[in-house]
CSV table of C-alpha atoms in Angstrom, one decimal:
chain,number,residue,atom,x,y,z
A,1325,UNK,CA,-1.1,29.1,-9.6
A,1326,UNK,CA,1.3,28.7,-12.6
A,1327,UNK,CA,4.3,26.6,-13.0
A,1328,UNK,CA,7.1,29.1,-12.8
A,1329,UNK,CA,8.4,26.8,-10.1
A,1330,UNK,CA,11.6,26.2,-8.2
A,1331,UNK,CA,11.9,22.6,-9.3
A,1332,UNK,CA,13.0,21.6,-12.8
A,1333,UNK,CA,11.1,19.0,-14.6
A,1334,UNK,CA,13.0,16.1,-16.1
A,1335,UNK,CA,12.2,14.3,-19.3
A,1336,UNK,CA,10.6,10.8,-18.7
A,1337,UNK,CA,6.9,10.3,-17.9
A,1338,UNK,CA,5.0,7.2,-16.8
A,1339,UNK,CA,1.5,6.7,-18.2
A,1340,UNK,CA,-1.1,4.0,-17.4
A,1341,UNK,CA,-0.4,0.8,-19.3
A,1342,UNK,CA,-3.6,-1.3,-19.8
A,1343,UNK,CA,-1.4,-4.3,-20.7
A,1344,UNK,CA,-0.4,-4.7,-17.0
A,1345,UNK,CA,-2.9,-7.3,-15.9
A,1346,UNK,CA,-3.4,-9.8,-13.1
A,1347,UNK,CA,-5.9,-12.7,-12.8
A,1348,UNK,CA,-8.7,-12.3,-10.3
A,1349,UNK,CA,-11.2,-14.8,-9.0
A,1350,UNK,CA,-14.5,-14.2,-10.7
A,1351,UNK,CA,-18.0,-15.5,-9.7
A,1352,UNK,CA,-20.7,-14.7,-12.2
A,1353,UNK,CA,-23.6,-12.8,-10.6
A,1354,UNK,CA,-21.7,-11.6,-7.5
A,1355,UNK,CA,-21.0,-8.2,-9.0
A,1356,UNK,CA,-24.8,-7.5,-9.3
A,1357,UNK,CA,-26.6,-5.1,-7.0
A,1358,UNK,CA,-28.5,-8.0,-5.5
A,1359,UNK,CA,-25.9,-10.8,-5.1
A,1360,UNK,CA,-27.0,-14.2,-6.5
A,1361,UNK,CA,-24.2,-16.4,-7.5
A,1362,UNK,CA,-24.6,-18.3,-10.7
A,1363,UNK,CA,-21.7,-20.7,-9.9
A,1364,UNK,CA,-23.6,-23.9,-9.7
A,1365,UNK,CA,-25.4,-23.4,-13.0
A,1366,UNK,CA,-22.1,-22.5,-14.7
A,1367,UNK,CA,-20.5,-25.7,-13.5
A,1368,UNK,CA,-23.4,-27.7,-14.6
A,1369,UNK,CA,-23.0,-26.3,-18.1
A,1370,UNK,CA,-19.3,-27.1,-18.1
A,1371,UNK,CA,-20.0,-30.7,-17.1
A,1372,UNK,CA,-22.2,-31.0,-20.2
A,1373,UNK,CA,-19.2,-30.5,-22.5
A,1374,UNK,CA,-17.7,-33.8,-23.8
A,1375,UNK,CA,-14.0,-34.6,-23.5
A,1376,UNK,CA,-13.1,-33.2,-26.9
A,1377,UNK,CA,-14.9,-29.9,-26.3
A,1378,UNK,CA,-13.3,-29.6,-22.9
A,1379,UNK,CA,-9.8,-30.2,-24.2
A,1380,UNK,CA,-10.2,-27.8,-27.1
A,1381,UNK,CA,-11.6,-25.0,-25.0
A,1382,UNK,CA,-8.9,-25.4,-22.4
A,1383,UNK,CA,-6.1,-25.5,-24.9
A,1384,UNK,CA,-7.5,-22.4,-26.7
A,1385,UNK,CA,-7.7,-20.5,-23.4
A,1386,UNK,CA,-4.1,-21.4,-22.5
A,1387,UNK,CA,-2.9,-20.4,-25.9
A,1388,UNK,CA,-4.8,-17.1,-25.8
A,1389,UNK,CA,-3.8,-16.1,-22.2
A,1390,UNK,CA,-0.7,-18.2,-21.3
A,1391,UNK,CA,1.8,-15.5,-22.4
A,1392,UNK,CA,0.1,-12.8,-20.3
A,1393,UNK,CA,0.4,-14.6,-17.0
A,1394,UNK,CA,2.8,-16.7,-15.0
A,1395,UNK,CA,1.8,-20.3,-14.4
A,1396,UNK,CA,-1.7,-19.9,-15.6
A,1397,UNK,CA,-2.6,-23.6,-15.0
A,1398,UNK,CA,-1.8,-23.3,-11.3
A,1399,UNK,CA,-4.1,-20.3,-11.1
A,1400,UNK,CA,-6.9,-22.2,-12.8
A,1401,UNK,CA,-6.4,-25.1,-10.4
A,1402,UNK,CA,-6.6,-22.8,-7.4
A,1403,UNK,CA,-9.8,-21.1,-8.7
A,1404,UNK,CA,-11.4,-24.5,-9.3
A,1405,UNK,CA,-10.6,-25.4,-5.7
A,1406,UNK,CA,-12.4,-22.3,-4.5
A,1407,UNK,CA,-15.7,-23.5,-6.1
A,1408,UNK,CA,-15.4,-27.3,-6.0
A,1409,UNK,CA,-18.0,-27.4,-3.3
A,1410,UNK,CA,-20.4,-26.6,-6.1
A,1411,UNK,CA,-19.5,-29.8,-8.0
A,1412,UNK,CA,-21.9,-32.7,-7.1
A,1413,UNK,CA,-20.3,-35.1,-4.7
A,1414,UNK,CA,-20.9,-38.1,-7.0
A,1415,UNK,CA,-19.1,-36.4,-10.0
A,1416,UNK,CA,-15.3,-36.8,-10.5
A,1417,UNK,CA,-14.1,-34.2,-12.9
A,1418,UNK,CA,-11.1,-35.0,-15.1
A,1419,UNK,CA,-8.0,-32.8,-14.6
A,1420,UNK,CA,-8.7,-31.0,-17.8
A,1421,UNK,CA,-12.3,-30.3,-16.7
A,1422,UNK,CA,-11.1,-28.9,-13.4
A,1423,UNK,CA,-8.8,-26.5,-15.1
A,1424,UNK,CA,-11.5,-25.4,-17.4
A,1425,UNK,CA,-13.8,-24.8,-14.5
A,1426,UNK,CA,-11.1,-22.7,-13.0
A,1427,UNK,CA,-10.8,-20.7,-16.2
A,1428,UNK,CA,-14.5,-19.9,-16.2
A,1429,UNK,CA,-14.1,-18.5,-12.7
A,1430,UNK,CA,-11.2,-16.2,-13.6
A,1431,UNK,CA,-10.9,-12.9,-15.3
A,1432,UNK,CA,-8.2,-10.4,-16.1
A,1433,UNK,CA,-7.9,-7.1,-14.2
A,1434,UNK,CA,-5.9,-4.2,-15.6
A,1435,UNK,CA,-4.3,-2.8,-12.5
A,1436,UNK,CA,-3.7,0.7,-13.9
A,1437,UNK,CA,-6.4,0.9,-16.6
A,1438,UNK,CA,-7.7,4.2,-15.0
A,1439,UNK,CA,-4.6,5.8,-13.7
A,1440,UNK,CA,-1.1,5.6,-12.3
A,1441,UNK,CA,-0.1,8.2,-9.8
A,1442,UNK,CA,1.1,9.3,-6.3
A,1443,UNK,CA,4.6,7.8,-6.3
A,1444,UNK,CA,7.3,7.6,-3.7
A,1445,UNK,CA,11.0,7.1,-4.2
A,1446,UNK,CA,13.6,5.2,-2.2
A,1447,UNK,CA,17.1,3.8,-2.8
A,1448,UNK,CA,17.1,0.3,-4.4
A,1449,UNK,CA,18.5,-2.6,-2.3
A,1450,UNK,CA,21.0,-3.3,-5.2
A,1451,UNK,CA,23.5,-0.6,-5.9
A,1452,UNK,CA,25.9,-2.7,-7.9
A,1453,UNK,CA,27.3,-1.9,-11.4
A,1454,UNK,CA,26.7,1.8,-11.3
A,1455,UNK,CA,28.8,4.6,-12.7
A,1456,UNK,CA,30.1,7.4,-10.5
A,1457,UNK,CA,27.2,9.8,-9.6
A,1458,UNK,CA,24.5,7.3,-10.2
A,1459,UNK,CA,21.9,6.0,-7.7
A,1460,UNK,CA,19.5,3.2,-8.5
A,1461,UNK,CA,16.0,3.9,-7.0
A,1462,UNK,CA,12.7,2.1,-6.5
A,1463,UNK,CA,9.6,4.0,-7.3
A,1464,UNK,CA,6.3,2.9,-5.8
A,1465,UNK,CA,3.2,3.6,-7.8
A,1466,UNK,CA,-0.5,3.9,-6.9
A,1467,UNK,CA,-2.2,1.9,-9.6
A,1468,UNK,CA,-5.9,2.5,-10.2
A,1469,UNK,CA,-8.1,0.1,-12.1
A,1470,UNK,CA,-11.8,-0.6,-12.8
A,1471,UNK,CA,-14.0,0.4,-9.9
A,1472,UNK,CA,-11.4,2.8,-8.6
A,1473,UNK,CA,-9.6,-0.1,-6.9
A,1474,UNK,CA,-6.0,0.8,-6.0
A,1475,UNK,CA,-3.0,-1.4,-5.6
A,1476,UNK,CA,0.7,-0.8,-5.2
A,1477,UNK,CA,3.2,-1.4,-8.0
A,1478,UNK,CA,6.9,-0.6,-8.6
A,1479,UNK,CA,9.3,0.5,-11.1
A,1480,UNK,CA,13.0,1.3,-11.0
A,1481,UNK,CA,15.2,4.2,-12.3
A,1482,UNK,CA,18.7,5.5,-12.4
A,1483,UNK,CA,19.4,9.0,-11.1
A,1484,UNK,CA,22.5,10.9,-12.2
A,1485,UNK,CA,25.1,11.7,-12.9
A,1486,UNK,CA,24.0,15.3,-12.9
A,1487,UNK,CA,20.3,15.6,-13.9
A,1488,UNK,CA,20.3,12.4,-16.0
A,1489,UNK,CA,17.3,10.1,-15.3
A,1490,UNK,CA,16.6,6.7,-16.9
A,1491,UNK,CA,13.4,5.0,-16.0
A,1492,UNK,CA,13.5,1.2,-16.5
A,1493,UNK,CA,11.2,-0.8,-18.8
A,1494,UNK,CA,8.0,-2.1,-17.0
A,1495,UNK,CA,7.0,-4.9,-19.4
A,1496,UNK,CA,6.4,-8.5,-18.4
A,1497,UNK,CA,3.8,-10.6,-16.6
A,1498,UNK,CA,2.7,-9.5,-13.1
A,1499,UNK,CA,2.4,-11.4,-9.9
A,1500,UNK,CA,0.6,-10.7,-6.7
A,1501,UNK,CA,2.9,-13.0,-4.8
A,1502,UNK,CA,2.1,-15.8,-2.4
A,1503,UNK,CA,0.3,-15.2,0.8
A,1504,UNK,CA,2.0,-16.6,3.9
A,1505,UNK,CA,0.9,-17.7,7.3
A,1506,UNK,CA,0.6,-14.5,9.3
A,1507,UNK,CA,2.3,-14.1,12.7
A,1508,UNK,CA,0.5,-11.4,14.7
A,1509,UNK,CA,2.2,-9.2,17.3
A,1510,UNK,CA,0.9,-9.3,20.8
A,1511,UNK,CA,1.7,-5.6,21.4
A,1512,UNK,CA,-0.2,-4.5,18.3
A,1513,UNK,CA,-3.2,-6.6,19.3
A,1514,UNK,CA,-3.1,-4.9,22.7
A,1515,UNK,CA,-2.9,-1.5,21.0
A,1516,UNK,CA,-5.9,-2.3,18.8
A,1517,UNK,CA,-7.9,-3.4,21.8
A,1518,UNK,CA,-7.0,-0.2,23.6
A,1519,UNK,CA,-8.2,1.9,20.5
A,1520,UNK,CA,-11.6,0.2,20.8
A,1521,UNK,CA,-11.6,0.4,24.7
A,1522,UNK,CA,-11.8,-3.4,25.1
A,1523,UNK,CA,-10.3,-4.1,28.5
A,1524,UNK,CA,-11.8,-6.9,30.5
A,1525,UNK,CA,-10.7,-10.1,32.2
A,1526,UNK,CA,-10.8,-12.1,29.0
A,1527,UNK,CA,-8.6,-9.7,27.0
A,1528,UNK,CA,-6.2,-9.4,29.9
A,1529,UNK,CA,-5.9,-13.2,30.4
A,1530,UNK,CA,-5.5,-13.8,26.6
A,1531,UNK,CA,-2.8,-11.1,26.3
A,1532,UNK,CA,-0.9,-12.5,29.3
A,1533,UNK,CA,-0.9,-16.0,27.8
A,1534,UNK,CA,-0.1,-15.3,24.1
A,1535,UNK,CA,3.5,-15.2,23.0
A,1536,UNK,CA,5.0,-12.0,21.6
A,1537,UNK,CA,4.4,-13.3,18.1
A,1538,UNK,CA,1.5,-15.8,17.5
A,1539,UNK,CA,-0.5,-17.2,14.6
A,1540,UNK,CA,-4.2,-18.1,14.5
A,1541,UNK,CA,-3.5,-21.7,15.8
A,1542,UNK,CA,-1.7,-20.2,18.8
A,1543,UNK,CA,-4.7,-17.9,19.4
A,1544,UNK,CA,-7.2,-20.8,19.4
A,1545,UNK,CA,-5.0,-22.9,21.6
A,1546,UNK,CA,-4.7,-20.1,24.3
A,1547,UNK,CA,-8.5,-19.5,23.9
A,1548,UNK,CA,-9.1,-23.2,24.6
A,1549,UNK,CA,-7.2,-22.9,27.9
A,1550,UNK,CA,-9.3,-20.1,29.3
A,1551,UNK,CA,-10.8,-21.0,32.7
A,1552,UNK,CA,-14.4,-22.1,32.4
A,1553,UNK,CA,-15.5,-19.2,34.6
A,1554,UNK,CA,-14.3,-16.8,31.9
A,1555,UNK,CA,-15.6,-18.8,29.0
A,1556,UNK,CA,-19.1,-18.8,30.3
A,1557,UNK,CA,-19.3,-15.0,30.9
A,1558,UNK,CA,-22.0,-13.3,28.8
A,1559,UNK,CA,-19.5,-10.9,27.2
A,1560,UNK,CA,-16.8,-13.5,26.3
A,1561,UNK,CA,-18.1,-14.4,22.8
A,1562,UNK,CA,-18.2,-10.7,21.8
A,1563,UNK,CA,-14.8,-10.1,23.3
A,1564,UNK,CA,-13.2,-13.0,21.5
A,1565,UNK,CA,-14.7,-11.9,18.2
A,1566,UNK,CA,-13.3,-8.4,18.8
A,1567,UNK,CA,-9.9,-9.9,19.4
A,1568,UNK,CA,-10.1,-11.9,16.1
A,1569,UNK,CA,-11.3,-8.8,14.3
A,1570,UNK,CA,-8.3,-6.9,15.6
A,1571,UNK,CA,-5.9,-9.4,14.0
A,1572,UNK,CA,-7.7,-9.8,10.7
A,1573,UNK,CA,-5.9,-6.9,8.9
A,1574,UNK,CA,-2.5,-8.6,9.4
A,1575,UNK,CA,-1.1,-10.3,6.4
A,1576,UNK,CA,2.1,-11.3,4.7
A,1577,UNK,CA,3.2,-11.9,1.1
A,1578,UNK,CA,6.4,-13.0,-0.6
A,1579,UNK,CA,7.6,-13.0,-4.2
A,1580,UNK,CA,10.1,-15.3,-6.0
A,1581,UNK,CA,13.6,-14.1,-5.9
A,1582,UNK,CA,13.9,-14.2,-9.7
A,1583,UNK,CA,10.8,-12.0,-10.3
A,1584,UNK,CA,11.9,-8.4,-11.1
A,1585,UNK,CA,10.6,-5.7,-8.8
A,1586,UNK,CA,8.6,-4.0,-11.5
A,1587,UNK,CA,6.5,-7.2,-11.9
A,1588,UNK,CA,5.5,-7.4,-8.3
A,1589,UNK,CA,2.1,-6.1,-7.2
A,1590,UNK,CA,0.9,-5.6,-3.7
A,1591,UNK,CA,-2.7,-6.5,-4.0
A,1592,UNK,CA,-5.5,-6.0,-1.3
A,1593,UNK,CA,-5.4,-9.1,0.8
A,1594,UNK,CA,-7.8,-8.4,3.8
A,1595,UNK,CA,-11.3,-7.0,4.3
A,1596,UNK,CA,-9.9,-3.8,5.7
A,1597,UNK,CA,-8.3,-2.9,2.3
A,1598,UNK,CA,-10.8,-4.6,0.1
A,1599,UNK,CA,-11.6,-1.4,-1.8
A,1600,UNK,CA,-8.0,-0.3,-2.2
A,1601,UNK,CA,-4.4,0.2,-0.9
A,1602,UNK,CA,-3.8,3.9,-1.6
A,1603,UNK,CA,-0.9,6.4,-1.5
A,1604,UNK,CA,2.0,4.3,-0.2
A,1605,UNK,CA,4.7,6.5,1.3
A,1606,UNK,CA,7.9,4.3,1.2
A,1607,UNK,CA,11.0,5.3,3.1
A,1608,UNK,CA,14.3,3.5,3.8
A,1609,UNK,CA,14.8,3.4,7.5
A,1610,UNK,CA,17.9,2.6,9.5
A,1611,UNK,CA,17.4,0.6,12.7
A,1612,UNK,CA,19.4,0.8,15.9
A,1613,UNK,CA,21.7,-1.9,14.6
A,1614,UNK,CA,22.5,0.3,11.6
A,1615,UNK,CA,20.9,-2.0,9.0
A,1616,UNK,CA,18.6,-0.4,6.4
A,1617,UNK,CA,15.1,-1.7,5.6
A,1618,UNK,CA,11.9,-0.4,4.2
A,1619,UNK,CA,8.7,0.9,5.7
A,1620,UNK,CA,5.6,2.4,4.1
A,1621,UNK,CA,2.4,3.8,5.4
A,1622,UNK,CA,-0.7,3.5,3.2
A,1623,UNK,CA,-4.4,4.1,3.3
A,1624,UNK,CA,-6.5,1.0,3.7
A,1625,UNK,CA,-10.0,1.5,2.4
A,1626,UNK,CA,-12.8,-1.0,2.8
A,1627,UNK,CA,-15.5,1.0,0.9
A,1628,UNK,CA,-16.7,2.8,4.0
A,1629,UNK,CA,-13.7,3.4,6.3
A,1630,UNK,CA,-10.1,4.6,5.9
A,1631,UNK,CA,-7.3,3.7,8.2
A,1632,UNK,CA,-3.5,4.1,8.1
A,1633,UNK,CA,-1.7,0.7,7.7
A,1634,UNK,CA,2.0,-0.2,7.7
A,1635,UNK,CA,4.1,-2.2,5.3
A,1636,UNK,CA,7.5,-3.6,6.5
A,1637,UNK,CA,10.1,-5.2,4.3
A,1638,UNK,CA,13.8,-5.9,4.6
A,1639,UNK,CA,14.3,-6.7,0.9
A,1640,UNK,CA,11.2,-5.5,-1.1
A,1641,UNK,CA,10.5,-9.2,-1.7
A,1642,UNK,CA,9.0,-10.2,1.6
A,1643,UNK,CA,6.3,-7.9,2.9
A,1644,UNK,CA,4.2,-7.8,6.1
A,1645,UNK,CA,1.1,-5.6,6.5
A,1646,UNK,CA,-0.4,-4.4,9.9
A,1647,UNK,CA,-2.8,-1.7,10.9
A,1648,UNK,CA,-1.4,1.4,12.7
A,1649,UNK,CA,-2.9,2.2,16.1
A,1650,UNK,CA,-3.6,5.3,18.1
A,1651,UNK,CA,-5.4,8.6,17.6
A,1652,UNK,CA,-3.0,9.8,14.9
A,1653,UNK,CA,-3.7,6.8,12.7
A,1654,UNK,CA,-7.4,7.4,12.1
A,1655,UNK,CA,-6.9,9.4,8.9
A,1656,UNK,CA,-4.8,9.1,5.8
A,1657,UNK,CA,-1.5,10.6,5.0
A,1658,UNK,CA,0.9,9.4,7.7
A,1659,UNK,CA,4.6,9.5,6.8
A,1660,UNK,CA,7.4,8.0,8.9
A,1661,UNK,CA,10.7,9.7,9.8
A,1662,UNK,CA,13.6,7.6,8.4
A,1663,UNK,CA,15.2,7.2,11.9
A,1664,UNK,CA,14.4,7.9,15.5
A,1665,UNK,CA,15.0,11.4,16.8
A,1666,UNK,CA,15.9,11.7,20.5
A,1667,UNK,CA,15.1,8.0,20.9
A,1668,UNK,CA,11.6,8.7,19.6
A,1669,UNK,CA,9.8,7.2,16.6
A,1670,UNK,CA,8.1,10.0,14.8
A,1671,UNK,CA,5.7,10.5,11.9
A,1672,UNK,CA,3.9,13.3,10.1
A,1673,UNK,CA,0.2,13.0,9.9
A,1674,UNK,CA,-3.0,14.8,9.1
A,1675,UNK,CA,-5.5,13.4,11.5
A,1676,UNK,CA,-7.8,16.4,11.3
A,1677,UNK,CA,-7.9,16.3,7.5
A,1678,UNK,CA,-6.4,19.7,6.9
A,1679,UNK,CA,-3.3,20.3,9.0
A,1680,UNK,CA,0.1,18.7,9.1
A,1681,UNK,CA,1.0,17.4,12.5
A,1682,UNK,CA,3.8,15.5,14.3
A,1683,UNK,CA,3.0,12.3,16.2
A,1684,UNK,CA,5.1,10.1,18.4
A,1685,UNK,CA,4.9,6.3,18.9
A,1686,UNK,CA,4.4,5.5,22.5
A,1687,UNK,CA,5.7,2.4,24.4
A,1688,UNK,CA,2.4,0.6,23.6
A,1689,UNK,CA,2.7,1.0,19.8
A,1690,UNK,CA,0.1,3.7,19.6
A,1691,UNK,CA,0.6,6.9,17.6
A,1692,UNK,CA,-0.3,9.7,19.9
A,1693,UNK,CA,-2.4,12.7,19.3
A,1694,UNK,CA,-0.4,15.0,17.0
A,1695,UNK,CA,1.3,18.3,17.7
A,1696,UNK,CA,0.3,20.8,14.9
A,1697,UNK,CA,3.2,21.8,12.7
A,1698,UNK,CA,1.8,23.6,9.7
A,1699,UNK,CA,-1.7,25.0,9.1
A,1700,UNK,CA,-3.2,26.5,5.9
A,1701,UNK,CA,-2.4,30.2,5.6
A,1702,UNK,CA,-1.6,31.2,2.1
A,1703,UNK,CA,-4.1,31.5,-0.7
A,1704,UNK,CA,-2.9,28.5,-2.6
A,1705,UNK,CA,-3.3,26.2,0.4
A,1706,UNK,CA,-6.3,27.4,2.3
A,1707,UNK,CA,-8.5,24.3,1.8
A,1708,UNK,CA,-5.9,21.9,3.3
A,1709,UNK,CA,-2.3,21.0,3.5
A,1710,UNK,CA,-0.6,17.6,3.8
A,1711,UNK,CA,2.8,16.0,3.6
A,1712,UNK,CA,4.2,14.6,0.3
A,1713,UNK,CA,6.1,11.8,1.9
A,1714,UNK,CA,8.6,11.2,4.7
A,1715,UNK,CA,10.9,14.0,5.9
A,1716,UNK,CA,14.3,14.1,4.1
A,1717,UNK,CA,17.3,14.6,6.4
A,1718,UNK,CA,19.6,17.3,5.2
A,1719,UNK,CA,22.5,19.3,6.8
A,1720,UNK,CA,20.0,22.2,7.3
A,1721,UNK,CA,17.3,20.2,9.1
A,1722,UNK,CA,14.4,17.9,8.2
A,1723,UNK,CA,13.0,18.9,4.8
A,1724,UNK,CA,9.3,18.3,4.5
A,1725,UNK,CA,7.8,18.3,1.0
A,1726,UNK,CA,4.1,19.2,1.3
A,1727,UNK,CA,1.0,20.0,-0.8
A,1728,UNK,CA,-1.6,22.7,-0.5
A,1729,UNK,CA,-5.1,22.9,-2.1
A,1730,UNK,CA,-6.4,26.2,-3.3
A,1731,UNK,CA,-9.4,27.6,-5.3
A,1732,UNK,CA,-11.0,25.1,-7.7
A,1733,UNK,CA,-9.3,22.3,-5.8
A,1734,UNK,CA,-6.0,23.2,-7.5
A,1735,UNK,CA,-3.1,21.3,-5.9
A,1736,UNK,CA,0.5,22.6,-5.7
A,1737,UNK,CA,3.6,21.4,-3.9
A,1738,UNK,CA,5.6,23.4,-1.4
A,1739,UNK,CA,8.2,22.7,1.3
A,1740,UNK,CA,9.2,23.6,4.9
A,1741,UNK,CA,12.1,22.8,7.2
A,1742,UNK,CA,12.1,21.3,10.7
A,1743,UNK,CA,14.8,21.6,13.3
A,1744,UNK,CA,17.1,18.5,13.2
A,1745,UNK,CA,16.9,17.9,17.0
A,1746,UNK,CA,13.6,19.4,17.8
A,1747,UNK,CA,11.4,18.5,14.8
A,1748,UNK,CA,8.3,20.0,16.4
A,1749,UNK,CA,9.8,23.4,15.4
A,1750,UNK,CA,9.4,24.8,11.9
A,1751,UNK,CA,12.5,26.9,11.2
A,1752,UNK,CA,11.9,27.9,7.6
A,1753,UNK,CA,9.3,27.6,4.8
A,1754,UNK,CA,9.0,28.1,1.1
A,1755,UNK,CA,6.8,31.1,0.4
A,1756,UNK,CA,5.7,30.0,-3.0
A,1757,UNK,CA,5.2,26.7,-4.9
A,1758,UNK,CA,8.0,24.2,-5.4
A,1759,UNK,CA,5.9,22.7,-8.2
A,1760,UNK,CA,2.4,23.4,-9.6
A,1761,UNK,CA,0.6,21.7,-12.4
A,1762,UNK,CA,1.8,22.9,-15.9
A,1763,UNK,CA,-0.6,23.2,-18.8
A,1764,UNK,CA,0.2,19.7,-20.1
A,1765,UNK,CA,-0.4,18.2,-16.6
A,1766,UNK,CA,-3.8,19.8,-15.7
A,1767,UNK,CA,-6.1,17.3,-17.5
A,1768,UNK,CA,-6.7,13.8,-16.3
A,1769,UNK,CA,-8.6,11.5,-14.0
A,1770,UNK,CA,-8.6,14.1,-11.2
A,1771,UNK,CA,-7.7,17.5,-12.9
A,1772,UNK,CA,-5.3,20.1,-11.5
A,1773,UNK,CA,-3.4,17.9,-9.1
A,1774,UNK,CA,0.4,17.5,-8.5
A,1775,UNK,CA,1.1,15.2,-5.7
A,1776,UNK,CA,4.0,13.1,-4.4
A,1777,UNK,CA,4.3,10.4,-1.7
A,1778,UNK,CA,8.0,10.9,-1.2
A,1779,UNK,CA,11.3,12.1,-2.7
A,1780,UNK,CA,14.9,11.6,-1.8
A,1781,UNK,CA,18.3,13.4,-1.6
A,1782,UNK,CA,21.0,12.5,-4.1
A,1783,UNK,CA,24.1,14.4,-5.2
A,1784,UNK,CA,23.1,17.6,-3.3
A,1785,UNK,CA,19.7,17.7,-5.0
A,1786,UNK,CA,16.1,16.7,-4.1
A,1787,UNK,CA,14.7,14.3,-6.6
A,1788,UNK,CA,11.0,13.6,-6.7
A,1789,UNK,CA,8.5,11.6,-8.7
A,1790,UNK,CA,5.0,13.2,-8.7
A,1791,UNK,CA,1.5,12.3,-9.9
A,1792,UNK,CA,-0.1,14.7,-12.4
A,1793,UNK,CA,-3.9,14.9,-12.4
A,1794,UNK,CA,-4.0,11.3,-11.0
A,1795,UNK,CA,-3.2,10.1,-14.5
A,1796,UNK,CA,0.5,10.1,-15.1
A,1797,UNK,CA,3.8,10.4,-13.3
A,1798,UNK,CA,6.4,13.1,-13.9
A,1799,UNK,CA,9.9,13.7,-12.4
A,1800,UNK,CA,11.6,16.8,-11.1
A,1801,UNK,CA,14.8,17.9,-9.4
A,1802,UNK,CA,15.9,20.9,-7.3
A,1803,UNK,CA,19.4,21.6,-5.8
A,1804,UNK,CA,19.2,21.6,-2.0
A,1805,UNK,CA,21.1,24.9,-1.9
A,1806,UNK,CA,18.5,26.6,-4.2
A,1807,UNK,CA,15.6,25.2,-2.2
A,1808,UNK,CA,17.0,26.2,1.2
A,1809,UNK,CA,18.1,29.6,-0.1
A,1810,UNK,CA,14.5,30.3,-1.2
A,1811,UNK,CA,13.1,29.6,2.2
A,1812,UNK,CA,12.2,32.2,4.8
A,1813,UNK,CA,11.6,32.1,8.5
A,1814,UNK,CA,8.0,31.1,9.4
A,1815,UNK,CA,5.6,33.9,9.8
């Protein structure tokens, strides 16, 4: 596969920037194969420093790292609080000593030291101050750091007029935001219990008593009101733990209003995604009230299992995270339609690992078993196919950007078209590649890959950001008329 492609590459490229760092909590010894924390011994050694040494070391650390992080002292104070149980009860550390303890239990992590890839693109919430023909967009990034740990970052760009593209500067200190008290949804809890076939008198009673949205305190209060006959059943303890487990992946985070979008990082916040948040597919959706908001599916990885999770945000400043439920959500690569079709919420998926399917959200918030849409047939896609983001609505139908994998695990991007009103029908497809890796894009963290998590339509053209060899991000554009004109009826 060569790159005599239909799409035209544009100039800018995004490459990994090792200066983009956050602060992580660090406990010496816990990264060893056999975990043995050295926290107590380290604190003992810090306590042996006299006041002058403590002050000098703290001031030097703040001078050295203060310009690289926002409110460094607050972070040190928080990290001290996480280990203060290791401080002897009869010892009262000075404020400076507490901050220094926090500094020793901190380290920098370069969020994209290994790679930056797999972007998606959506309209920016702020479209003010633009020239005619311009669109301001948000580009989500998969950032990969040490240990192949993925997080979600952002940058912004201006599209147009014509084929002009300006990508904004990404400099500045990063923030992972502030975690908020999580409010769980009763319907999603019910869907999770259904996935695991947990249906007994305890789950039924709890679900009937919980409000539509509840927090952990509400859960414990309702639990405390269970009849004694249910509390003493032999299966109750296991049932309650299963209900708690079903809500643990829920989380929420917010960022200061004055923090630019490119400095916000969505960082793994629950055990379900402790080894990474991968391949976010953002899309701007329009609700029944006509108001736009943002949704994204992503792959949560805990080191052993993968699962599709959902991000919801009205403003890209406040984010909530919940697991997706149902048989279609057991694999990676789900992509939401930007609006309901025939009063149905739809998504593309690849629950079998190799075929693009169409799934529907039922009345119990479970994504149903998918209907196959597109199976590998051509030589360049025989290993597997998958979507490259949410379907794009055009006057010709729903445009699906996709990828295929061929010999030597060589990725290329293609496209096909779904009927506007009956999206289970493929009405046209691109016989060849829309985009394949060019010579300058084939080398990297994962060679011979071009991959996108979502493009958009602007000024009668499809614009897309794409990852090249899981190392850098490029941009391309193709007129809609040219793309549709190159398509053929499905064979």
